[in-house]
Amino acid sequence: MVKKILITGASGLIGGILIEHLSKNPNYDIYGIDKHIGLSIRYQLENIKTSKEQQPILPSKEKFYVCDITDRDKLSRIIQDNQINIIIHLAAVLERQTIDEINRVNCDGTSILFDIATKQEHVELIIFSSSVTVMFGYLENEPYSLLAKNIKPLQPLKKVTINDPPMPWRGDPLREAYSKSKIYAEELAKQYSSIQANKIKFVGARLGMINTIDDVEYYSCDWAIKSTYCSYRDLCQFIDRVLENRSKLKNFQIYFVSSNNDYGWIDMDNCREDLNYVPQDSARWN
């Protein structure tokens, strides 16, 4: 049976990567929403040159909707009218926005989406984008702080696991607000998954650093970033593994998602055990 997948934040960088990948699979029918049809702001933030003609990768016109994630009525109609089975929730604003906008989109929007989805009989699974930055506070402490200073550790680093307490970015109020918005989404998903009548499975993906240019060497000067690098191929593999194993999943699970990087300090053992996720790419300390 073909599954209908709705991707929120469809015009964003990760949305485009997944739309291009999943659209090739005849088992999936891809829909998308976003509040605009322009290129992701990530291109501007990373100073990537783009042309006026360059457009995001989107589903076909009849399957793409211009919709703000906080527009409850319109979002509900889209999910209901198209009988969506799976939601990949990527809609979010980055840490360069205001704290109010981060809270409105990342927190309020996620809350509205989860509330709508859990009232629909046909929705089976929500994969939502969290971020490795919920743990970036660990980079302020030894031995992880060596990476932030671009100093090569003398031995492998003890892995931070999904059971360790979140420790978000600090020092920058916007970065901290962004990381906390992702922690909020995880806690909200956990709450919904524990409701007895709930039939939806929630998968939180603590994504590593996914860049506008899919080349780790382009960002070679910062090992705090490189140690959590995630290639497009590994991102797509993770999503494939979740979709293929959805019947075996728990009601709620968090996974770190990155490539197989030197001095990687986030633990992906549960990702390998549950999903058979084996990263194909890597960042190497030359």
Short mmCIF file of C-alpha atoms in Angstrom, two decimals:
data_model
loop_
_atom_site.label_atom_id
_atom_site.label_comp_id
_atom_site.label_asym_id
_atom_site.label_seq_id
_atom_site.Cartn_x
_atom_site.Cartn_y
_atom_site.Cartn_z
CA MET A 1 0.00 0.00 0.00
CA VAL A 2 1.32 3.41 -0.98
CA LYS A 3 1.88 5.64 2.04
CA LYS A 4 1.13 9.36 1.86
CA ILE A 5 3.92 11.42 3.40
CA LEU A 6 3.58 15.09 4.31
CA ILE A 7 6.81 17.07 4.70
CA THR A 8 6.53 20.34 6.62
CA GLY A 9 9.14 22.97 5.87
CA ALA A 10 9.24 21.54 2.36
CA SER A 11 11.11 24.44 0.75
CA GLY A 12 13.94 24.20 3.27
CA LEU A 13 17.29 22.55 2.67
CA ILE A 14 16.48 19.23 4.35
CA GLY A 15 12.96 19.23 2.93
CA GLY A 16 14.35 19.44 -0.59
CA ILE A 17 16.87 16.65 0.04
CA LEU A 18 14.14 14.31 1.29
CA ILE A 19 11.58 15.24 -1.36
CA GLU A 20 14.08 14.48 -4.12
CA HIS A 21 15.02 11.18 -2.47
CA LEU A 22 11.62 9.87 -1.40
CA SER A 23 9.89 10.85 -4.64
CA LYS A 24 11.91 8.13 -6.38
CA ASN A 25 10.26 5.44 -4.24
CA PRO A 26 6.94 4.19 -5.70
CA ASN A 27 5.83 3.17 -2.20
CA TYR A 28 5.49 6.81 -1.15
CA ASP A 29 3.27 9.66 -2.32
CA ILE A 30 4.92 12.94 -1.28
CA TYR A 31 3.11 16.11 -0.17
CA GLY A 32 4.59 19.29 1.21
CA ILE A 33 3.78 22.52 3.00
CA ASP A 34 5.73 25.68 3.67
CA LYS A 35 4.88 29.31 4.28
CA HIS A 36 6.79 30.32 1.13
CA ILE A 37 8.21 28.83 -2.05
CA GLY A 38 11.60 30.55 -1.94
CA LEU A 39 14.96 28.97 -1.21
CA SER A 40 15.90 28.19 2.36
CA ILE A 41 17.41 31.03 4.37
CA ARG A 42 20.31 28.66 5.04
CA TYR A 43 21.84 29.65 1.70
CA GLN A 44 22.05 33.26 2.89
CA LEU A 45 23.36 32.35 6.33
CA GLU A 46 26.14 30.21 4.85
CA ASN A 47 26.94 32.79 2.14
CA ILE A 48 26.17 30.39 -0.70
CA LYS A 49 25.70 32.11 -4.05
CA THR A 50 22.34 31.44 -5.68
CA SER A 51 20.74 32.65 -8.87
CA LYS A 52 17.34 34.31 -9.20
CA GLU A 53 16.18 31.33 -11.23
CA GLN A 54 17.19 28.81 -8.57
CA GLN A 55 14.16 27.23 -6.91
CA PRO A 56 13.67 24.75 -4.08
CA ILE A 57 12.83 21.13 -4.83
CA LEU A 58 9.11 20.72 -4.14
CA PRO A 59 6.39 18.14 -4.74
CA SER A 60 4.09 18.63 -7.73
CA LYS A 61 1.88 21.75 -7.61
CA GLU A 62 -1.25 19.83 -6.68
CA LYS A 63 0.58 18.29 -3.70
CA PHE A 64 2.26 21.41 -2.34
CA TYR A 65 0.46 23.89 -0.10
CA VAL A 66 1.49 27.34 1.07
CA CYS A 67 0.63 27.11 4.75
CA ASP A 68 2.11 28.50 7.95
CA ILE A 69 2.68 25.71 10.46
CA THR A 70 0.65 27.66 13.05
CA ASP A 71 -2.44 27.90 10.81
CA ARG A 72 -4.42 25.21 12.61
CA ASP A 73 -7.49 25.18 10.34
CA LYS A 74 -5.61 25.02 7.05
CA LEU A 75 -3.09 22.49 8.33
CA SER A 76 -5.89 20.28 9.62
CA ARG A 77 -7.68 20.37 6.27
CA ILE A 78 -4.51 19.45 4.37
CA ILE A 79 -3.83 16.43 6.58
CA GLN A 80 -7.47 15.32 6.58
CA ASP A 81 -8.30 15.91 2.91
CA ASN A 82 -5.22 14.05 1.71
CA GLN A 83 -5.49 11.26 4.30
CA ILE A 84 -1.84 11.65 5.27
CA ASN A 85 -0.23 8.56 6.85
CA ILE A 86 3.24 9.81 7.76
CA ILE A 87 4.47 13.29 8.66
CA ILE A 88 8.11 14.38 8.45
CA HIS A 89 8.11 17.57 10.48
CA LEU A 90 10.94 19.91 9.48
CA ALA A 91 9.26 23.33 9.68
CA ALA A 92 11.37 25.55 11.95
CA VAL A 93 13.17 28.86 12.07
CA LEU A 94 16.89 28.97 12.77
CA GLU A 95 18.84 30.65 15.53
CA ARG A 96 19.21 33.85 13.47
CA GLN A 97 15.54 34.76 14.00
CA THR A 98 14.00 36.42 17.08
CA ILE A 99 13.24 34.45 20.21
CA ASP A 100 9.54 35.20 19.76
CA GLU A 101 9.60 33.79 16.22
CA ILE A 102 11.55 30.72 17.32
CA ASN A 103 8.95 30.04 20.00
CA ARG A 104 6.02 30.71 17.65
CA VAL A 105 7.16 28.41 14.86
CA ASN A 106 9.31 25.80 16.56
CA CYS A 107 7.24 25.40 19.74
CA ASP A 108 3.69 26.58 19.00
CA GLY A 109 3.76 25.19 15.45
CA THR A 110 4.96 21.79 16.62
CA SER A 111 2.33 21.70 19.34
CA ILE A 112 -0.43 22.51 16.84
CA LEU A 113 0.80 19.86 14.39
CA PHE A 114 1.04 17.12 17.02
CA ASP A 115 -2.41 17.98 18.36
CA ILE A 116 -3.97 17.83 14.90
CA ALA A 117 -2.19 14.63 13.89
CA THR A 118 -3.14 12.70 17.01
CA LYS A 119 -6.81 13.32 16.25
CA GLN A 120 -6.55 11.73 12.79
CA GLU A 121 -7.08 7.97 12.48
CA HIS A 122 -4.99 7.69 9.32
CA VAL A 123 -1.75 9.23 10.71
CA GLU A 124 0.61 6.45 11.81
CA LEU A 125 4.02 8.02 12.27
CA ILE A 126 5.63 11.42 12.89
CA ILE A 127 9.35 11.85 12.29
CA PHE A 128 10.32 15.24 13.66
CA SER A 129 13.56 17.13 13.36
CA SER A 130 15.39 17.70 16.60
CA SER A 131 19.04 18.74 16.60
CA VAL A 132 22.41 17.68 17.94
CA THR A 133 22.67 21.24 19.25
CA VAL A 134 20.53 20.17 22.22
CA MET A 135 23.82 18.66 23.46
CA PHE A 136 26.24 21.37 22.30
CA GLY A 137 26.68 22.55 25.87
CA TYR A 138 28.91 19.49 26.34
CA LEU A 139 31.41 21.14 23.99
CA GLU A 140 32.05 23.72 26.70
CA ASN A 141 33.48 21.05 29.01
CA GLU A 142 36.51 18.77 28.79
CA PRO A 143 37.29 16.61 26.95
CA TYR A 144 34.74 17.72 24.32
CA SER A 145 35.94 21.34 24.51
CA LEU A 146 39.08 20.22 22.66
CA LEU A 147 36.99 19.91 19.52
CA ALA A 148 35.62 23.43 19.95
CA LYS A 149 39.25 24.62 20.11
CA ASN A 150 40.22 22.48 17.07
CA ILE A 151 42.66 20.50 19.21
CA LYS A 152 43.00 16.83 18.30
CA PRO A 153 42.02 14.57 21.24
CA LEU A 154 44.65 12.02 22.22
CA GLN A 155 42.05 9.26 22.54
CA PRO A 156 38.45 8.53 21.51
CA LEU A 157 35.86 10.56 23.37
CA LYS A 158 33.27 9.05 25.69
CA LYS A 159 29.98 9.07 23.78
CA VAL A 160 27.09 11.25 24.88
CA THR A 161 23.93 9.12 24.74
CA ILE A 162 20.21 9.80 24.37
CA ASN A 163 19.92 9.04 28.10
CA ASP A 164 22.27 11.87 29.08
CA PRO A 165 20.52 15.12 30.00
CA PRO A 166 20.24 17.71 27.25
CA MET A 167 22.70 20.57 27.54
CA PRO A 168 21.92 23.15 24.87
CA TRP A 169 24.03 25.92 23.42
CA ARG A 170 24.64 28.66 25.99
CA GLY A 171 26.03 32.18 25.86
CA ASP A 172 24.01 33.15 22.78
CA PRO A 173 20.33 33.73 23.64
CA LEU A 174 19.11 32.92 20.12
CA ARG A 175 21.10 29.70 19.83
CA GLU A 176 19.95 28.69 23.28
CA ALA A 177 16.30 29.44 22.39
CA TYR A 178 16.62 27.34 19.20
CA SER A 179 18.10 24.37 21.08
CA LYS A 180 15.48 24.63 23.81
CA SER A 181 12.72 24.65 21.17
CA LYS A 182 14.00 21.26 20.01
CA ILE A 183 14.04 19.93 23.57
CA TYR A 184 10.46 21.16 23.89
CA ALA A 185 9.46 19.17 20.77
CA GLU A 186 11.03 16.02 22.20
CA GLU A 187 9.22 16.40 25.52
CA LEU A 188 5.94 17.13 23.77
CA ALA A 189 6.27 14.02 21.59
CA LYS A 190 7.04 11.95 24.66
CA GLN A 191 3.88 13.24 26.36
CA TYR A 192 1.65 12.48 23.37
CA SER A 193 3.17 9.02 22.94
CA SER A 194 2.31 8.14 26.53
CA ILE A 195 -1.41 8.84 26.10
CA GLN A 196 -3.19 5.50 26.20
CA ALA A 197 -5.45 6.24 23.22
CA ASN A 198 -2.53 7.42 21.07
CA LYS A 199 -1.78 5.26 18.00
CA ILE A 200 0.93 7.43 16.46
CA LYS A 201 4.62 6.61 16.76
CA PHE A 202 6.99 9.54 17.31
CA VAL A 203 10.62 9.50 16.16
CA GLY A 204 12.84 12.42 17.12
CA ALA A 205 15.90 12.78 14.90
CA ARG A 206 18.70 14.69 16.57
CA LEU A 207 20.27 15.62 13.27
CA GLY A 208 23.93 16.41 12.94
CA MET A 209 25.21 19.30 10.85
CA ILE A 210 23.72 19.17 7.36
CA ASN A 211 25.13 21.86 5.11
CA THR A 212 24.06 23.63 1.93
CA ILE A 213 27.14 22.15 0.26
CA ASP A 214 27.32 18.40 0.81
CA ASP A 215 31.09 18.37 1.32
CA VAL A 216 32.56 18.17 4.80
CA GLU A 217 35.82 19.74 3.64
CA TYR A 218 33.96 22.95 2.83
CA TYR A 219 33.62 23.39 6.61
CA SER A 220 37.09 22.12 7.46
CA CYS A 221 38.01 24.78 10.01
CA ASP A 222 35.58 23.85 12.81
CA TRP A 223 35.74 20.43 14.46
CA ALA A 224 32.81 21.17 16.71
CA ILE A 225 30.83 21.11 13.45
CA LYS A 226 32.77 18.39 11.62
CA SER A 227 32.46 15.92 14.51
CA THR A 228 28.67 15.94 14.02
CA TYR A 229 28.64 16.20 10.21
CA CYS A 230 25.80 14.37 8.46
CA SER A 231 25.94 13.82 4.71
CA TYR A 232 22.87 13.90 2.50
CA ARG A 233 23.32 10.19 1.80
CA ASP A 234 23.37 9.32 5.51
CA LEU A 235 20.36 11.54 6.20
CA CYS A 236 18.37 9.77 3.48
CA GLN A 237 19.51 6.37 4.71
CA PHE A 238 18.24 7.18 8.20
CA ILE A 239 14.80 8.22 6.92
CA ASP A 240 14.64 5.07 4.77
CA ARG A 241 15.47 2.90 7.77
CA VAL A 242 12.81 4.52 9.94
CA LEU A 243 10.16 4.09 7.25
CA GLU A 244 11.17 0.49 6.56
CA ASN A 245 11.13 -0.45 10.26
CA ARG A 246 8.14 1.61 11.39
CA SER A 247 6.10 -1.45 12.41
CA LYS A 248 8.84 -2.44 14.90
CA LEU A 249 9.33 0.98 16.44
CA LYS A 250 8.40 1.96 19.97
CA ASN A 251 5.78 4.67 20.46
CA PHE A 252 8.55 7.17 21.17
CA GLN A 253 12.23 7.11 20.35
CA ILE A 254 15.09 9.58 19.99
CA TYR A 255 18.04 8.95 17.68
CA PHE A 256 21.25 10.83 17.02
CA VAL A 257 21.90 10.99 13.27
CA SER A 258 25.32 11.77 11.84
CA SER A 259 27.98 10.33 9.59
CA ASN A 260 30.83 8.13 10.85
CA ASN A 261 33.15 10.96 11.89
CA ASP A 262 36.52 10.94 13.61
CA TYR A 263 36.08 11.87 17.26
CA GLY A 264 32.34 11.63 16.96
CA TRP A 265 31.02 12.10 20.47
CA ILE A 266 27.31 11.32 20.02
CA ASP A 267 26.20 7.73 20.53
CA MET A 268 24.28 6.10 17.68
CA ASP A 269 24.17 2.55 19.03
CA ASN A 270 20.38 2.50 19.33
CA CYS A 271 20.15 3.77 15.75
CA ARG A 272 22.24 0.83 14.56
CA GLU A 273 20.44 -1.71 16.74
CA ASP A 274 16.87 -0.59 16.03
CA LEU A 275 17.20 0.48 12.41
CA ASN A 276 20.38 -1.15 11.07
CA TYR A 277 21.62 2.37 10.32
CA VAL A 278 25.26 2.26 9.19
CA PRO A 279 26.69 5.64 8.09
CA GLN A 280 28.38 5.56 4.70
CA ASP A 281 30.27 8.86 4.87
CA SER A 282 32.66 10.46 7.32
CA ALA A 283 34.72 13.47 8.36
CA ARG A 284 38.37 12.56 8.83
CA TRP A 285 41.00 14.38 10.86
CA ASN A 286 43.82 14.60 8.36
#
